[in-house]
Amino acid sequence: EAQVTQNPRYLITVTGKKLTVTCSQNMNHEYMSWYRQDPGLGLRQIYYSMNVEVTDKGDVPEGYKVSRKEKRNFPLILESPSPNQTSLYFCASSWSTGDNEQFFGPGTRLTVL
Amino acid sequence: GENVEQHPSTLSVQEGDSAVIKCTYSDSASNYFPWYKQELGKRPQLIIDIRSNVGEKKDQRIAVTLNKTAKHFSLHITETQPEDSAVYFCAANTGGFKTIFGAGTRLFVKA
């Protein structure tokens, strides 16, 4: 089954404790992206990746890191989480570029205390 | 930078009526305009999209129109049903890699 998976689905952590949210897709998509969803603000793009070892900033990259060592995986790293990073996070993937349908993962709800 | 404004933020209609959601974008280089539906507790899913070389596109009860001159695009849902109740997001992409989403419209369809 073609899908995008994320782990964990729910996470409660404390300020400053490094964490990683994993994202994996099995559709051989070149393009992957991370978004955060906050009430009244819609989906805001954090980082995206055009292919292996090629990443770039979206609109809200501060406080986040990403890596793309393999085509199927695109982890999101919060090196020192803060309460303002409490949000619902979605990973997405699509064929060659962002101007195609994006397939979203199930979401990760993160709470930083 | 690119900005996408979406209106209204909330829309309530009677079952069977039509619903219209409007978006405006700022970057004239934008050329791909998808619409995503997000049901409660679920992930966003594409329902329809349009590219800048097309003015209108239909898929059964949903349609999207694009006015490139005015930088407007709209989602039209006819004969609404309770299962259309969800949050709808418009988005714009410049043909590259950045996608800018609107803030979303919560649609309620009353039976």
PDB file of C-alpha atoms in Angstrom:
ATOM      1  CA  GLU A   1       0.000   0.000   0.000  1.00  0.00           C
ATOM      2  CA  ALA A   2       1.329   3.403  -1.029  1.00  0.00           C
ATOM      3  CA  GLN A   3       1.694   5.538   2.062  1.00  0.00           C
ATOM      4  CA  VAL A   4       3.544   8.123   4.102  1.00  0.00           C
ATOM      5  CA  THR A   5       4.208   7.153   7.705  1.00  0.00           C
ATOM      6  CA  GLN A   6       5.287   9.251  10.673  1.00  0.00           C
ATOM      7  CA  ASN A   7       6.485   8.326  14.131  1.00  0.00           C
ATOM      8  CA  PRO A   8       5.669   8.978  16.833  1.00  0.00           C
ATOM      9  CA  ARG A   9       2.032   9.983  16.411  1.00  0.00           C
ATOM     10  CA  TYR A  10       1.921  11.690  19.788  1.00  0.00           C
ATOM     11  CA  LEU A  11       4.758  13.074  21.875  1.00  0.00           C
ATOM     12  CA  ILE A  12       4.917  15.066  25.085  1.00  0.00           C
ATOM     13  CA  THR A  13       8.363  16.343  25.985  1.00  0.00           C
ATOM     14  CA  VAL A  14      10.097  19.056  27.962  1.00  0.00           C
ATOM     15  CA  THR A  15      11.913  22.174  26.885  1.00  0.00           C
ATOM     16  CA  GLY A  16      15.413  21.540  25.607  1.00  0.00           C
ATOM     17  CA  LYS A  17      15.215  17.767  25.179  1.00  0.00           C
ATOM     18  CA  LYS A  18      16.269  16.876  21.637  1.00  0.00           C
ATOM     19  CA  LEU A  19      13.773  14.883  19.610  1.00  0.00           C
ATOM     20  CA  THR A  20      13.356  13.454  16.128  1.00  0.00           C
ATOM     21  CA  VAL A  21      10.133  12.821  14.235  1.00  0.00           C
ATOM     22  CA  THR A  22      10.588  10.272  11.493  1.00  0.00           C
ATOM     23  CA  CYS A  23       8.898  10.314   8.096  1.00  0.00           C
ATOM     24  CA  SER A  24       9.015   7.580   5.498  1.00  0.00           C
ATOM     25  CA  GLN A  25       7.347   7.096   2.112  1.00  0.00           C
ATOM     26  CA  ASN A  26       7.213   4.015  -0.095  1.00  0.00           C
ATOM     27  CA  MET A  27       6.206   5.695  -3.365  1.00  0.00           C
ATOM     28  CA  ASN A  28       9.716   6.535  -4.606  1.00  0.00           C
ATOM     29  CA  HIS A  29       8.831  10.235  -4.447  1.00  0.00           C
ATOM     30  CA  GLU A  30      11.635  12.716  -4.955  1.00  0.00           C
ATOM     31  CA  TYR A  31      10.003  15.618  -3.129  1.00  0.00           C
ATOM     32  CA  MET A  32       9.318  15.589   0.603  1.00  0.00           C
ATOM     33  CA  SER A  33       8.244  18.360   2.934  1.00  0.00           C
ATOM     34  CA  TRP A  34       7.420  19.128   6.551  1.00  0.00           C
ATOM     35  CA  TYR A  35       4.543  21.349   7.676  1.00  0.00           C
ATOM     36  CA  ARG A  36       3.223  22.502  10.992  1.00  0.00           C
ATOM     37  CA  GLN A  37      -0.475  23.152  11.522  1.00  0.00           C
ATOM     38  CA  ASP A  38      -1.664  25.667  14.084  1.00  0.00           C
ATOM     39  CA  PRO A  39      -5.240  26.943  14.620  1.00  0.00           C
ATOM     40  CA  GLY A  40      -6.007  29.915  12.404  1.00  0.00           C
ATOM     41  CA  LEU A  41      -2.677  29.691  10.592  1.00  0.00           C
ATOM     42  CA  GLY A  42      -3.248  26.775   8.247  1.00  0.00           C
ATOM     43  CA  LEU A  43      -0.296  24.674   7.151  1.00  0.00           C
ATOM     44  CA  ARG A  44       3.089  26.350   7.185  1.00  0.00           C
ATOM     45  CA  GLN A  45       6.049  24.810   5.422  1.00  0.00           C
ATOM     46  CA  ILE A  46       9.114  24.180   7.598  1.00  0.00           C
ATOM     47  CA  TYR A  47      11.598  22.511   5.242  1.00  0.00           C
ATOM     48  CA  TYR A  48      11.454  20.664   1.967  1.00  0.00           C
ATOM     49  CA  SER A  49      13.725  18.337   0.046  1.00  0.00           C
ATOM     50  CA  MET A  50      13.973  18.000  -3.705  1.00  0.00           C
ATOM     51  CA  ASN A  51      16.015  14.796  -3.575  1.00  0.00           C
ATOM     52  CA  VAL A  52      18.665  12.974  -1.570  1.00  0.00           C
ATOM     53  CA  GLU A  53      21.060  15.424   0.117  1.00  0.00           C
ATOM     54  CA  VAL A  54      19.125  18.421  -1.255  1.00  0.00           C
ATOM     55  CA  THR A  55      17.082  20.406   1.262  1.00  0.00           C
ATOM     56  CA  ASP A  56      15.927  23.997   1.646  1.00  0.00           C
ATOM     57  CA  LYS A  57      14.061  26.206   4.081  1.00  0.00           C
ATOM     58  CA  GLY A  58      10.356  26.819   3.947  1.00  0.00           C
ATOM     59  CA  ASP A  59       8.586  29.691   5.653  1.00  0.00           C
ATOM     60  CA  VAL A  60       9.169  28.742   9.295  1.00  0.00           C
ATOM     61  CA  PRO A  61      12.510  26.873   9.573  1.00  0.00           C
ATOM     62  CA  GLU A  62      13.769  28.405  12.830  1.00  0.00           C
ATOM     63  CA  GLY A  63      14.403  25.800  15.509  1.00  0.00           C
ATOM     64  CA  TYR A  64      14.224  22.831  13.131  1.00  0.00           C
ATOM     65  CA  LYS A  65      16.695  20.714  11.190  1.00  0.00           C
ATOM     66  CA  VAL A  66      16.188  18.068   8.541  1.00  0.00           C
ATOM     67  CA  SER A  67      18.259  15.549   6.643  1.00  0.00           C
ATOM     68  CA  ARG A  68      17.682  13.450   3.514  1.00  0.00           C
ATOM     69  CA  LYS A  69      20.228  10.664   3.417  1.00  0.00           C
ATOM     70  CA  GLU A  70      17.904   8.205   1.730  1.00  0.00           C
ATOM     71  CA  LYS A  71      15.132   8.870  -0.749  1.00  0.00           C
ATOM     72  CA  ARG A  72      12.404   7.332   1.392  1.00  0.00           C
ATOM     73  CA  ASN A  73      13.206   9.038   4.724  1.00  0.00           C
ATOM     74  CA  PHE A  74      13.023  12.670   5.782  1.00  0.00           C
ATOM     75  CA  PRO A  75      13.361  13.104   9.568  1.00  0.00           C
ATOM     76  CA  LEU A  76      12.547  16.348  11.360  1.00  0.00           C
ATOM     77  CA  ILE A  77      14.891  17.220  14.214  1.00  0.00           C
ATOM     78  CA  LEU A  78      14.197  19.615  17.063  1.00  0.00           C
ATOM     79  CA  GLU A  79      17.548  20.054  18.798  1.00  0.00           C
ATOM     80  CA  SER A  80      16.231  22.195  21.666  1.00  0.00           C
ATOM     81  CA  PRO A  81      12.429  22.210  21.613  1.00  0.00           C
ATOM     82  CA  SER A  82      10.551  25.155  23.074  1.00  0.00           C
ATOM     83  CA  PRO A  83       6.862  25.540  23.988  1.00  0.00           C
ATOM     84  CA  ASN A  84       6.174  27.575  20.831  1.00  0.00           C
ATOM     85  CA  GLN A  85       6.938  24.443  18.837  1.00  0.00           C
ATOM     86  CA  THR A  86       3.894  22.740  20.313  1.00  0.00           C
ATOM     87  CA  SER A  87       1.921  21.932  17.191  1.00  0.00           C
ATOM     88  CA  LEU A  88       0.576  19.285  14.814  1.00  0.00           C
ATOM     89  CA  TYR A  89       3.247  18.261  12.310  1.00  0.00           C
ATOM     90  CA  PHE A  90       2.676  16.720   8.904  1.00  0.00           C
ATOM     91  CA  CYS A  91       5.150  15.170   6.534  1.00  0.00           C
ATOM     92  CA  ALA A  92       4.232  15.053   2.851  1.00  0.00           C
ATOM     93  CA  SER A  93       5.696  13.700  -0.371  1.00  0.00           C
ATOM     94  CA  SER A  94       5.068  14.116  -4.083  1.00  0.00           C
ATOM     95  CA  TRP A  95       6.616  13.200  -7.412  1.00  0.00           C
ATOM     96  CA  SER A  96       9.236  15.496  -8.798  1.00  0.00           C
ATOM     97  CA  THR A  97       8.376  18.907  -7.415  1.00  0.00           C
ATOM     98  CA  GLY A  98       5.935  20.666  -5.152  1.00  0.00           C
ATOM     99  CA  ASP A  99       3.564  21.454  -8.015  1.00  0.00           C
ATOM    100  CA  ASN A 100       2.010  18.029  -7.880  1.00  0.00           C
ATOM    101  CA  GLU A 101      -0.360  16.344  -5.457  1.00  0.00           C
ATOM    102  CA  GLN A 102       1.217  16.016  -2.046  1.00  0.00           C
ATOM    103  CA  PHE A 103       0.496  12.877  -0.030  1.00  0.00           C
ATOM    104  CA  PHE A 104       0.405  13.582   3.675  1.00  0.00           C
ATOM    105  CA  GLY A 105       1.375  11.421   6.598  1.00  0.00           C
ATOM    106  CA  PRO A 106      -1.030  10.901   9.527  1.00  0.00           C
ATOM    107  CA  GLY A 107       0.458  13.712  11.590  1.00  0.00           C
ATOM    108  CA  THR A 108       2.432  13.969  14.815  1.00  0.00           C
ATOM    109  CA  ARG A 109       0.972  15.921  17.709  1.00  0.00           C
ATOM    110  CA  LEU A 110       3.830  17.408  19.704  1.00  0.00           C
ATOM    111  CA  THR A 111       3.513  19.086  23.090  1.00  0.00           C
ATOM    112  CA  VAL A 112       6.550  20.834  24.590  1.00  0.00           C
ATOM    113  CA  LEU A 113       6.184  21.669  28.271  1.00  0.00           C
TER     114      LEU A 113
ATOM    115  CA  GLY B   1       7.141  36.657   0.000  1.00  0.00           C
ATOM    116  CA  GLU B   2       4.190  34.716  -1.313  1.00  0.00           C
ATOM    117  CA  ASN B   3       0.986  35.069   0.661  1.00  0.00           C
ATOM    118  CA  VAL B   4      -2.333  33.261   0.260  1.00  0.00           C
ATOM    119  CA  GLU B   5      -5.471  34.671   1.853  1.00  0.00           C
ATOM    120  CA  GLN B   6      -8.542  32.492   2.241  1.00  0.00           C
ATOM    121  CA  HIS B   7     -12.136  33.493   2.998  1.00  0.00           C
ATOM    122  CA  PRO B   8     -14.350  32.847   4.788  1.00  0.00           C
ATOM    123  CA  SER B   9     -12.772  31.203   7.818  1.00  0.00           C
ATOM    124  CA  THR B  10     -16.075  29.522   8.665  1.00  0.00           C
ATOM    125  CA  LEU B  11     -18.988  28.664   6.376  1.00  0.00           C
ATOM    126  CA  SER B  12     -22.290  27.106   7.334  1.00  0.00           C
ATOM    127  CA  VAL B  13     -24.756  25.910   4.665  1.00  0.00           C
ATOM    128  CA  GLN B  14     -27.890  23.797   4.475  1.00  0.00           C
ATOM    129  CA  GLU B  15     -27.609  20.384   2.920  1.00  0.00           C
ATOM    130  CA  GLY B  16     -28.201  20.699  -0.806  1.00  0.00           C
ATOM    131  CA  ASP B  17     -27.017  24.299  -1.021  1.00  0.00           C
ATOM    132  CA  SER B  18     -23.810  25.411  -2.696  1.00  0.00           C
ATOM    133  CA  ALA B  19     -20.642  26.491  -0.920  1.00  0.00           C
ATOM    134  CA  VAL B  20     -17.978  28.818  -2.278  1.00  0.00           C
ATOM    135  CA  ILE B  21     -14.530  29.398  -0.783  1.00  0.00           C
ATOM    136  CA  LYS B  22     -12.257  32.091  -2.169  1.00  0.00           C
ATOM    137  CA  CYS B  23      -8.503  32.561  -2.155  1.00  0.00           C
ATOM    138  CA  THR B  24      -6.164  35.261  -3.358  1.00  0.00           C
ATOM    139  CA  TYR B  25      -2.423  34.953  -3.871  1.00  0.00           C
ATOM    140  CA  SER B  26       0.332  37.516  -4.160  1.00  0.00           C
ATOM    141  CA  ASP B  27       3.062  35.942  -6.312  1.00  0.00           C
ATOM    142  CA  SER B  28       2.214  36.309  -9.993  1.00  0.00           C
ATOM    143  CA  ALA B  29       4.661  33.455 -10.745  1.00  0.00           C
ATOM    144  CA  SER B  30       2.350  30.971  -8.982  1.00  0.00           C
ATOM    145  CA  ASN B  31       1.120  28.379 -11.453  1.00  0.00           C
ATOM    146  CA  TYR B  32      -0.318  25.473  -9.463  1.00  0.00           C
ATOM    147  CA  PHE B  33      -3.317  25.791  -7.137  1.00  0.00           C
ATOM    148  CA  PRO B  34      -4.425  22.704  -5.205  1.00  0.00           C
ATOM    149  CA  TRP B  35      -7.316  22.348  -2.762  1.00  0.00           C
ATOM    150  CA  TYR B  36      -7.074  19.982   0.182  1.00  0.00           C
ATOM    151  CA  LYS B  37      -9.822  18.650   2.431  1.00  0.00           C
ATOM    152  CA  GLN B  38      -9.075  17.751   6.030  1.00  0.00           C
ATOM    153  CA  GLU B  39     -11.669  15.852   8.001  1.00  0.00           C
ATOM    154  CA  LEU B  40     -11.576  16.004  11.772  1.00  0.00           C
ATOM    155  CA  GLY B  41      -8.499  14.236  13.116  1.00  0.00           C
ATOM    156  CA  LYS B  42      -7.357  13.180   9.660  1.00  0.00           C
ATOM    157  CA  ARG B  43      -4.618  14.182   7.259  1.00  0.00           C
ATOM    158  CA  PRO B  44      -5.196  16.684   4.404  1.00  0.00           C
ATOM    159  CA  GLN B  45      -6.098  15.069   1.098  1.00  0.00           C
ATOM    160  CA  LEU B  46      -6.170  16.603  -2.361  1.00  0.00           C
ATOM    161  CA  ILE B  47      -9.666  17.024  -3.783  1.00  0.00           C
ATOM    162  CA  ILE B  48      -8.980  19.079  -6.899  1.00  0.00           C
ATOM    163  CA  ASP B  49      -6.240  21.192  -8.409  1.00  0.00           C
ATOM    164  CA  ILE B  50      -5.810  23.614 -11.280  1.00  0.00           C
ATOM    165  CA  ARG B  51      -2.844  24.899 -13.237  1.00  0.00           C
ATOM    166  CA  SER B  52      -2.389  28.393 -14.539  1.00  0.00           C
ATOM    167  CA  ASN B  53      -3.081  27.520 -18.175  1.00  0.00           C
ATOM    168  CA  VAL B  54      -6.657  26.513 -17.295  1.00  0.00           C
ATOM    169  CA  GLY B  55      -9.508  28.759 -16.161  1.00  0.00           C
ATOM    170  CA  GLU B  56     -11.870  26.163 -14.727  1.00  0.00           C
ATOM    171  CA  LYS B  57     -11.879  22.513 -13.770  1.00  0.00           C
ATOM    172  CA  LYS B  58     -14.747  20.291 -12.604  1.00  0.00           C
ATOM    173  CA  ASP B  59     -14.962  16.954 -10.889  1.00  0.00           C
ATOM    174  CA  GLN B  60     -18.533  15.872 -10.177  1.00  0.00           C
ATOM    175  CA  ARG B  61     -19.873  18.222  -7.475  1.00  0.00           C
ATOM    176  CA  ILE B  62     -16.695  20.250  -7.046  1.00  0.00           C
ATOM    177  CA  ALA B  63     -15.178  22.837  -9.332  1.00  0.00           C
ATOM    178  CA  VAL B  64     -12.316  25.291  -9.159  1.00  0.00           C
ATOM    179  CA  THR B  65     -12.036  28.555 -11.069  1.00  0.00           C
ATOM    180  CA  LEU B  66      -8.900  30.615 -11.580  1.00  0.00           C
ATOM    181  CA  ASN B  67      -8.579  34.279 -12.509  1.00  0.00           C
ATOM    182  CA  LYS B  68      -4.869  34.904 -13.076  1.00  0.00           C
ATOM    183  CA  THR B  69      -5.319  38.589 -13.781  1.00  0.00           C
ATOM    184  CA  ALA B  70      -6.975  39.193 -10.443  1.00  0.00           C
ATOM    185  CA  LYS B  71      -4.914  36.486  -8.691  1.00  0.00           C
ATOM    186  CA  HIS B  72      -8.071  34.828  -7.400  1.00  0.00           C
ATOM    187  CA  PHE B  73      -9.116  31.210  -7.325  1.00  0.00           C
ATOM    188  CA  SER B  74     -12.241  29.672  -5.846  1.00  0.00           C
ATOM    189  CA  LEU B  75     -13.639  26.310  -4.825  1.00  0.00           C
ATOM    190  CA  HIS B  76     -17.300  25.592  -5.586  1.00  0.00           C
ATOM    191  CA  ILE B  77     -19.157  22.688  -4.026  1.00  0.00           C
ATOM    192  CA  THR B  78     -22.678  22.068  -5.298  1.00  0.00           C
ATOM    193  CA  GLU B  79     -25.437  19.976  -3.708  1.00  0.00           C
ATOM    194  CA  THR B  80     -23.561  19.865  -0.412  1.00  0.00           C
ATOM    195  CA  GLN B  81     -23.881  16.801   1.787  1.00  0.00           C
ATOM    196  CA  PRO B  82     -23.103  16.292   5.502  1.00  0.00           C
ATOM    197  CA  GLU B  83     -19.938  14.377   4.546  1.00  0.00           C
ATOM    198  CA  ASP B  84     -18.610  17.566   2.924  1.00  0.00           C
ATOM    199  CA  SER B  85     -18.217  19.011   6.433  1.00  0.00           C
ATOM    200  CA  ALA B  86     -14.467  19.487   6.924  1.00  0.00           C
ATOM    201  CA  VAL B  87     -11.706  22.071   6.793  1.00  0.00           C
ATOM    202  CA  TYR B  88     -10.684  23.093   3.277  1.00  0.00           C
ATOM    203  CA  PHE B  89      -7.283  24.565   2.431  1.00  0.00           C
ATOM    204  CA  CYS B  90      -6.279  26.343  -0.727  1.00  0.00           C
ATOM    205  CA  ALA B  91      -2.612  26.570  -1.692  1.00  0.00           C
ATOM    206  CA  ALA B  92      -0.332  28.131  -4.269  1.00  0.00           C
ATOM    207  CA  ASN B  93       2.930  26.872  -5.685  1.00  0.00           C
ATOM    208  CA  THR B  94       5.311  28.750  -7.964  1.00  0.00           C
ATOM    209  CA  GLY B  95       6.206  25.681  -9.987  1.00  0.00           C
ATOM    210  CA  GLY B  96       9.127  25.041  -7.772  1.00  0.00           C
ATOM    211  CA  PHE B  97       9.288  23.661  -4.326  1.00  0.00           C
ATOM    212  CA  LYS B  98       7.590  26.050  -1.941  1.00  0.00           C
ATOM    213  CA  THR B  99       3.888  25.640  -1.245  1.00  0.00           C
ATOM    214  CA  ILE B 100       1.960  28.333   0.596  1.00  0.00           C
ATOM    215  CA  PHE B 101      -1.351  27.344   2.171  1.00  0.00           C
ATOM    216  CA  GLY B 102      -4.277  29.518   3.121  1.00  0.00           C
ATOM    217  CA  ALA B 103      -5.454  29.548   6.724  1.00  0.00           C
ATOM    218  CA  GLY B 104      -8.348  27.198   6.007  1.00  0.00           C
ATOM    219  CA  THR B 105     -12.160  27.305   5.875  1.00  0.00           C
ATOM    220  CA  ARG B 106     -14.241  25.235   8.240  1.00  0.00           C
ATOM    221  CA  LEU B 107     -17.349  24.130   6.352  1.00  0.00           C
ATOM    222  CA  PHE B 108     -20.430  22.944   8.219  1.00  0.00           C
ATOM    223  CA  VAL B 109     -23.201  21.293   6.222  1.00  0.00           C
ATOM    224  CA  LYS B 110     -26.417  21.149   8.229  1.00  0.00           C
ATOM    225  CA  ALA B 111     -28.722  18.231   7.536  1.00  0.00           C
TER     226      ALA B 111
END
